[in-house]
PDB file of C-alpha atoms and ligand atoms in Angstrom:
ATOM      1  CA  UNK A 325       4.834   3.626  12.477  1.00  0.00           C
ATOM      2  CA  UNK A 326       6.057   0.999  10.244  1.00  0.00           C
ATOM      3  CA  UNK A 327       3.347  -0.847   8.490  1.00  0.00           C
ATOM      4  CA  UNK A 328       3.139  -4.449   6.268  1.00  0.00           C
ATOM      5  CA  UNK A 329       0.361  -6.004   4.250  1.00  0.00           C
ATOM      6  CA  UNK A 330      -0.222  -9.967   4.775  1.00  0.00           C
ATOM      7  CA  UNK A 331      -1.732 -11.165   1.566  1.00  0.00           C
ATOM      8  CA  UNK A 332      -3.301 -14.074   1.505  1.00  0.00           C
ATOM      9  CA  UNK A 333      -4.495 -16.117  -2.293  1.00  0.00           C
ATOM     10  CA  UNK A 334      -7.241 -18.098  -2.967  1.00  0.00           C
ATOM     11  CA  UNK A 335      -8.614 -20.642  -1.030  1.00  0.00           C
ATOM     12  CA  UNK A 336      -6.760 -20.225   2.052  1.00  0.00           C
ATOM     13  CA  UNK A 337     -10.016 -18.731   3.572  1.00  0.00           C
ATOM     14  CA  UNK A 338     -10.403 -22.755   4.304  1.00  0.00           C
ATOM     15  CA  UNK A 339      -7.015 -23.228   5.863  1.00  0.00           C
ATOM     16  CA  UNK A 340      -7.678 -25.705   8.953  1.00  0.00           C
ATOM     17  CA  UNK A 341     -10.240 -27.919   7.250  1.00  0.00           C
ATOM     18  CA  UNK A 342      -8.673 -27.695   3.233  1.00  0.00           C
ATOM     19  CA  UNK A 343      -6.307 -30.774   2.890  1.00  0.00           C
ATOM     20  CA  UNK A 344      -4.795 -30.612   6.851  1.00  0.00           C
ATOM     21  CA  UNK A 345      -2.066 -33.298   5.718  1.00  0.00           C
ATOM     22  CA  UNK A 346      -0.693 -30.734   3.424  1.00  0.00           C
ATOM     23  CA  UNK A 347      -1.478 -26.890   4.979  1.00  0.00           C
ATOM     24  CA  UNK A 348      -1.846 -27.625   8.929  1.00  0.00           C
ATOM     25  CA  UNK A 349      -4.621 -27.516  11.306  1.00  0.00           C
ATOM     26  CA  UNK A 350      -4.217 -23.921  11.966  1.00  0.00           C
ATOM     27  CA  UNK A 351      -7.405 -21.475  10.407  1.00  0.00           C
ATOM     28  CA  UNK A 352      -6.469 -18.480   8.945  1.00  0.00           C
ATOM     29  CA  UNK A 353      -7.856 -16.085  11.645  1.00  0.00           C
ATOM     30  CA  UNK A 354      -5.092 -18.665  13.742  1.00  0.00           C
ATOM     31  CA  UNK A 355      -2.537 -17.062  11.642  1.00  0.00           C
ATOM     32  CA  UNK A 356      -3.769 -13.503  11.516  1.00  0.00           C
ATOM     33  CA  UNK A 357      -3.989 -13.313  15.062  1.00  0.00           C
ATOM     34  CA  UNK A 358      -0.264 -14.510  15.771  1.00  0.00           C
ATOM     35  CA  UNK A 359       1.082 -11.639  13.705  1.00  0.00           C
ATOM     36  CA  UNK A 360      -0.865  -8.873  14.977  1.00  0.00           C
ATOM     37  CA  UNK A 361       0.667 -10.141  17.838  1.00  0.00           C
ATOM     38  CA  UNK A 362       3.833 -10.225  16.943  1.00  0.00           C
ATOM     39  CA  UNK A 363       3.619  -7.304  14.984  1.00  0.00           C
ATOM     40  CA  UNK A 364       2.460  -5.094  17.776  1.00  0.00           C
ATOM     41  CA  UNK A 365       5.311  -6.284  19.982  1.00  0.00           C
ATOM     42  CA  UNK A 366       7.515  -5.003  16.841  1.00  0.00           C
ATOM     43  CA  UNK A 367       6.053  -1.781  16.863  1.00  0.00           C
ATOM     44  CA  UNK A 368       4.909  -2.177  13.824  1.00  0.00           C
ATOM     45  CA  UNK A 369       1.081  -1.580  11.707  1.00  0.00           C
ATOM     46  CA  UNK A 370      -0.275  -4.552  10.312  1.00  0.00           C
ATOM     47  CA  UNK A 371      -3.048  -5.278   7.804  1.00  0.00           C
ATOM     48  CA  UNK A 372      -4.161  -8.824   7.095  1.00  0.00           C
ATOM     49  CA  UNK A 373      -6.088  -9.610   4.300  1.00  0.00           C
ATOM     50  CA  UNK A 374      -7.701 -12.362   2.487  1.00  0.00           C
ATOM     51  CA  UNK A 375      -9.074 -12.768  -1.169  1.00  0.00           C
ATOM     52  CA  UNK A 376     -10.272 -15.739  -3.708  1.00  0.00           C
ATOM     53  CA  UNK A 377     -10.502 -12.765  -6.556  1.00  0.00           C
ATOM     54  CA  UNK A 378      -7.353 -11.617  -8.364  1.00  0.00           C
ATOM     55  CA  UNK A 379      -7.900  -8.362  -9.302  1.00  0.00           C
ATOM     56  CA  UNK A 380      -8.739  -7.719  -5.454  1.00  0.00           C
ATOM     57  CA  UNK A 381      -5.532  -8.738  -4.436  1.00  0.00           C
ATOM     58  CA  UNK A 382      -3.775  -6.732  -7.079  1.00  0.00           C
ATOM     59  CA  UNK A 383      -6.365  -3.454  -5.760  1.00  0.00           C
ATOM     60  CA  UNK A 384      -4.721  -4.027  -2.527  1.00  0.00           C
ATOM     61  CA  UNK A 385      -1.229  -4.130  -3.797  1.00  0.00           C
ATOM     62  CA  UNK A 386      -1.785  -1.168  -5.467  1.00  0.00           C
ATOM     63  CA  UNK A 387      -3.303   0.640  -2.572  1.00  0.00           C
ATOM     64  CA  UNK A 388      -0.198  -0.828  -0.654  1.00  0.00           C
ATOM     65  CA  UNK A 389       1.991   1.631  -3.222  1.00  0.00           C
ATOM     66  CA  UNK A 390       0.371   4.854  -2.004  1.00  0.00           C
ATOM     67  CA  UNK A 391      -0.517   4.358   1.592  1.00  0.00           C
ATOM     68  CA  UNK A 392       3.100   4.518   3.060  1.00  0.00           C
ATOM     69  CA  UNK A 393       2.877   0.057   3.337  1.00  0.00           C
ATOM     70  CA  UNK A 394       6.788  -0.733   3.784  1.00  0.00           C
ATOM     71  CA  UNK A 395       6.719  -4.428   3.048  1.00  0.00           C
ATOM     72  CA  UNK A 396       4.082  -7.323   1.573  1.00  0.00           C
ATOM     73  CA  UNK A 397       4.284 -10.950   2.690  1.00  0.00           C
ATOM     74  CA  UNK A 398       2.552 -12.649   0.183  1.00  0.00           C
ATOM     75  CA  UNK A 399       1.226 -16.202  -0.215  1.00  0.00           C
ATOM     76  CA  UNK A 400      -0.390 -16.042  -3.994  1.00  0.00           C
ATOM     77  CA  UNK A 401      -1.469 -19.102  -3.521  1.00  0.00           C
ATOM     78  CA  UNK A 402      -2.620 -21.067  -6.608  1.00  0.00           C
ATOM     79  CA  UNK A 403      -2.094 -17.456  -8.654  1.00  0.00           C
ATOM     80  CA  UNK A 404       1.602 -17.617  -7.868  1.00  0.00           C
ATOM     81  CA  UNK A 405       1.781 -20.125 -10.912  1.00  0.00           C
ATOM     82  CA  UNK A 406      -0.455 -18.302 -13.213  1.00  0.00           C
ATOM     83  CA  UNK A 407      -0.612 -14.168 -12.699  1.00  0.00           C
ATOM     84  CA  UNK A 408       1.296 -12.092 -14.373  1.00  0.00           C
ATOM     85  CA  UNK A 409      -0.881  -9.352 -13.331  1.00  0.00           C
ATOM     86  CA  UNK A 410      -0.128 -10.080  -9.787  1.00  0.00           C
ATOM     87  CA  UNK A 411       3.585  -9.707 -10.721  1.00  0.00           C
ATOM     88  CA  UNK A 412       3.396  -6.885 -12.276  1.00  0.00           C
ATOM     89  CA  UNK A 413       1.655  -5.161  -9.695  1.00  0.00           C
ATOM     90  CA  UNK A 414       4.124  -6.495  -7.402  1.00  0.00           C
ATOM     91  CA  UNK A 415       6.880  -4.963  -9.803  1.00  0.00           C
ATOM     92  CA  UNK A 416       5.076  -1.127  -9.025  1.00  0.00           C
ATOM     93  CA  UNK A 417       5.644  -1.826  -5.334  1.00  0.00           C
ATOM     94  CA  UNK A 418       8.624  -0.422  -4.233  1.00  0.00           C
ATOM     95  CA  UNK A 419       9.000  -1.828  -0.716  1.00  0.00           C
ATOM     96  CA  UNK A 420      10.228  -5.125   0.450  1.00  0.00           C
ATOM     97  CA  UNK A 421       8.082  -8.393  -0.637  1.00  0.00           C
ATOM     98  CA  UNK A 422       8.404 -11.776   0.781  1.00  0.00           C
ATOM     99  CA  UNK A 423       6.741 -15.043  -0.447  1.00  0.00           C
ATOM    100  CA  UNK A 424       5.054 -17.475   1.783  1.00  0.00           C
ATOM    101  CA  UNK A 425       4.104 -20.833   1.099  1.00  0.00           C
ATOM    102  CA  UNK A 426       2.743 -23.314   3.857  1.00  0.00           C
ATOM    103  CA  UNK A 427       3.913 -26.211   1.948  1.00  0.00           C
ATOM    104  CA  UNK A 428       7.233 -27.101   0.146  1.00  0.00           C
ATOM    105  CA  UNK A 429       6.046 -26.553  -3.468  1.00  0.00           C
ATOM    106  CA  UNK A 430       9.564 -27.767  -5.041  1.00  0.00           C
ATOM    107  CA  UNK A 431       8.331 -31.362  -3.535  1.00  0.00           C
ATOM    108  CA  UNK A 432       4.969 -30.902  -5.188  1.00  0.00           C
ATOM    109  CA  UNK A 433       3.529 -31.208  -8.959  1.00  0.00           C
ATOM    110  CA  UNK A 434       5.892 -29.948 -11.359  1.00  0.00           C
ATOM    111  CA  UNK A 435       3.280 -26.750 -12.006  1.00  0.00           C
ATOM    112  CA  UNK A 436       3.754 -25.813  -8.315  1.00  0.00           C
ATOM    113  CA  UNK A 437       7.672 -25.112  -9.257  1.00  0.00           C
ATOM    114  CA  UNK A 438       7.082 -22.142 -11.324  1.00  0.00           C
ATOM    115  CA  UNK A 439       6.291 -18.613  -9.445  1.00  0.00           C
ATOM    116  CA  UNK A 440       5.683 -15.541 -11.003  1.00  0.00           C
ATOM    117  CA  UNK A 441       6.015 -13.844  -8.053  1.00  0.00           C
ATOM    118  CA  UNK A 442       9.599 -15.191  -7.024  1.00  0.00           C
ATOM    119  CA  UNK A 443      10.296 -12.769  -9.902  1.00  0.00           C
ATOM    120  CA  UNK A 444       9.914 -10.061  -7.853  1.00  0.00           C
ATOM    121  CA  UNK A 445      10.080 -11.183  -4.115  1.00  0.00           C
ATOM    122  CA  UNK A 446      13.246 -10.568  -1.831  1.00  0.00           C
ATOM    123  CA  UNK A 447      12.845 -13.666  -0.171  1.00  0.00           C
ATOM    124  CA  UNK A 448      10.637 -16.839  -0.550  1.00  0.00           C
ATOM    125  CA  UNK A 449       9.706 -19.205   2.186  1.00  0.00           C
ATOM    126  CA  UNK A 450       7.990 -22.730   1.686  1.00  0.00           C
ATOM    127  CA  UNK A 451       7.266 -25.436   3.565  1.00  0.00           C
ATOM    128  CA  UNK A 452       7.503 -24.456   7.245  1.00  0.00           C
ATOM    129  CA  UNK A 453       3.668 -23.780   7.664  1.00  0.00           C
ATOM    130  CA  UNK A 454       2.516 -20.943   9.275  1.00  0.00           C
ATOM    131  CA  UNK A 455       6.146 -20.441  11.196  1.00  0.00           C
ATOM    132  CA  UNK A 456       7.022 -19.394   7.537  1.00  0.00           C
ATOM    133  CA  UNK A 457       4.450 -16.235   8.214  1.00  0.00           C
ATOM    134  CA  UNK A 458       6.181 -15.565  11.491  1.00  0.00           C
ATOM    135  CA  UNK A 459       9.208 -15.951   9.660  1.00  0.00           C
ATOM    136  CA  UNK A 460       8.407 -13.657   6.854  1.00  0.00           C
ATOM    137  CA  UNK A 461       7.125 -11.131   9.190  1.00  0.00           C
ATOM    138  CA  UNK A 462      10.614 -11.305  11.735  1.00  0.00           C
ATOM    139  CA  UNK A 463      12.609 -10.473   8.697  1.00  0.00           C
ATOM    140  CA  UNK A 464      10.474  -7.455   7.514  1.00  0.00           C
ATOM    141  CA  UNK A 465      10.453  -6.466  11.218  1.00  0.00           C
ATOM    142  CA  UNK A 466      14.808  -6.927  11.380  1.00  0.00           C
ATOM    143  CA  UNK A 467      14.624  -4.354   7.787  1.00  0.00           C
TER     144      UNK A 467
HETATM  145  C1  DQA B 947       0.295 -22.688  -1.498  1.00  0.00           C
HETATM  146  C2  DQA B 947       0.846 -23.611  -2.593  1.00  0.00           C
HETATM  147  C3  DQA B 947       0.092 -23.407  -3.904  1.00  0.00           C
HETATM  148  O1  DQA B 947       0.629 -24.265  -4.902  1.00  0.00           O
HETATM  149  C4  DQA B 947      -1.360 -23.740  -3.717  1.00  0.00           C
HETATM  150  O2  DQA B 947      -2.082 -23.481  -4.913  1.00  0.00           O
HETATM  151  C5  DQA B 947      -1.989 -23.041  -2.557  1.00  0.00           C
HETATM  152  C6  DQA B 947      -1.206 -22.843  -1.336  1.00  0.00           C
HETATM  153  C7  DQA B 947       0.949 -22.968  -0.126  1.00  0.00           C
HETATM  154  O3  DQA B 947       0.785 -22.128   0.760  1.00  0.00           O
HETATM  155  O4  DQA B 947       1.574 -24.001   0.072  1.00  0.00           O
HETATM  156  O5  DQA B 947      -3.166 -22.723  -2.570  1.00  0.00           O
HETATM  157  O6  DQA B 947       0.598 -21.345  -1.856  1.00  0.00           O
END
């Protein structure tokens, strides 16, 4: 079976009550639940995962590399402007990658313009909320 890795950065363990004018009412487990959904009616494996700490996310890219994972939607969240490291491990990946941002961060503070991980992605998506997930998750699904 086909499988993809949701990533999600820091801070969007708080999604539903963290700034709801910006990222949506919607919780993370919200989220998570609508694309096991829709990845199941895909046919395909899915693994959601959450972390505030960098070098966890990069441990599960990593693991991503060796555990047949064909695809990572990835919203870096605040680390998309700063990690290198989270690039690079994204550069060892050799399957598909698509960035996810709940908000438009080109209409945001100028430091929200710059991603390190639009370096590497296939596709980015910003600023359609959590349809960008479903989104993200329809294209890996279409290969
Ligand atoms: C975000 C945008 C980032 O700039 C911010 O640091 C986040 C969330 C988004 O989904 O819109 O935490 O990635």
């Amino acid at each position: 079976m086909h499988k993809v890795l949701v990533l999600h950065g820091p801070n969007l363990n708080l999604l539903g009550t963290r700034q709801p004018e910006v990222y949506g009412h919607e919780t993370l487990d919200d989220i998570d639940n609508g694309l096991y959904e829709q990845a199941a009616l895909g046919g395909w494996e899915i693994a959601c995962r959450q972390s505030n700490h960098e070098g966890e996310l990069i441990d599960l890219i990593q693991a991503a590399r060796l555990d047949g994972t064909a695809a990572i939607i990835i919203n870096p969240a605040a680390y998309t402007h700063t990690s290198v490291a989270i690039l690079d491990a994204l550069n060892a990946f050799d399957g598909r990658v698509i960035e996810v941002h709940l908000s438009n961060v080109h209409r945001r503070e100028a430091f929200r313009h710059q991603s390190y991980v639009s370096l590497r992605a296939d596709g980015v998506i910003a600023g359609l909320g959590s349809q960008g997930y479903r989104a993200a998750l329809d294209a890996v699904m279409a290969g």
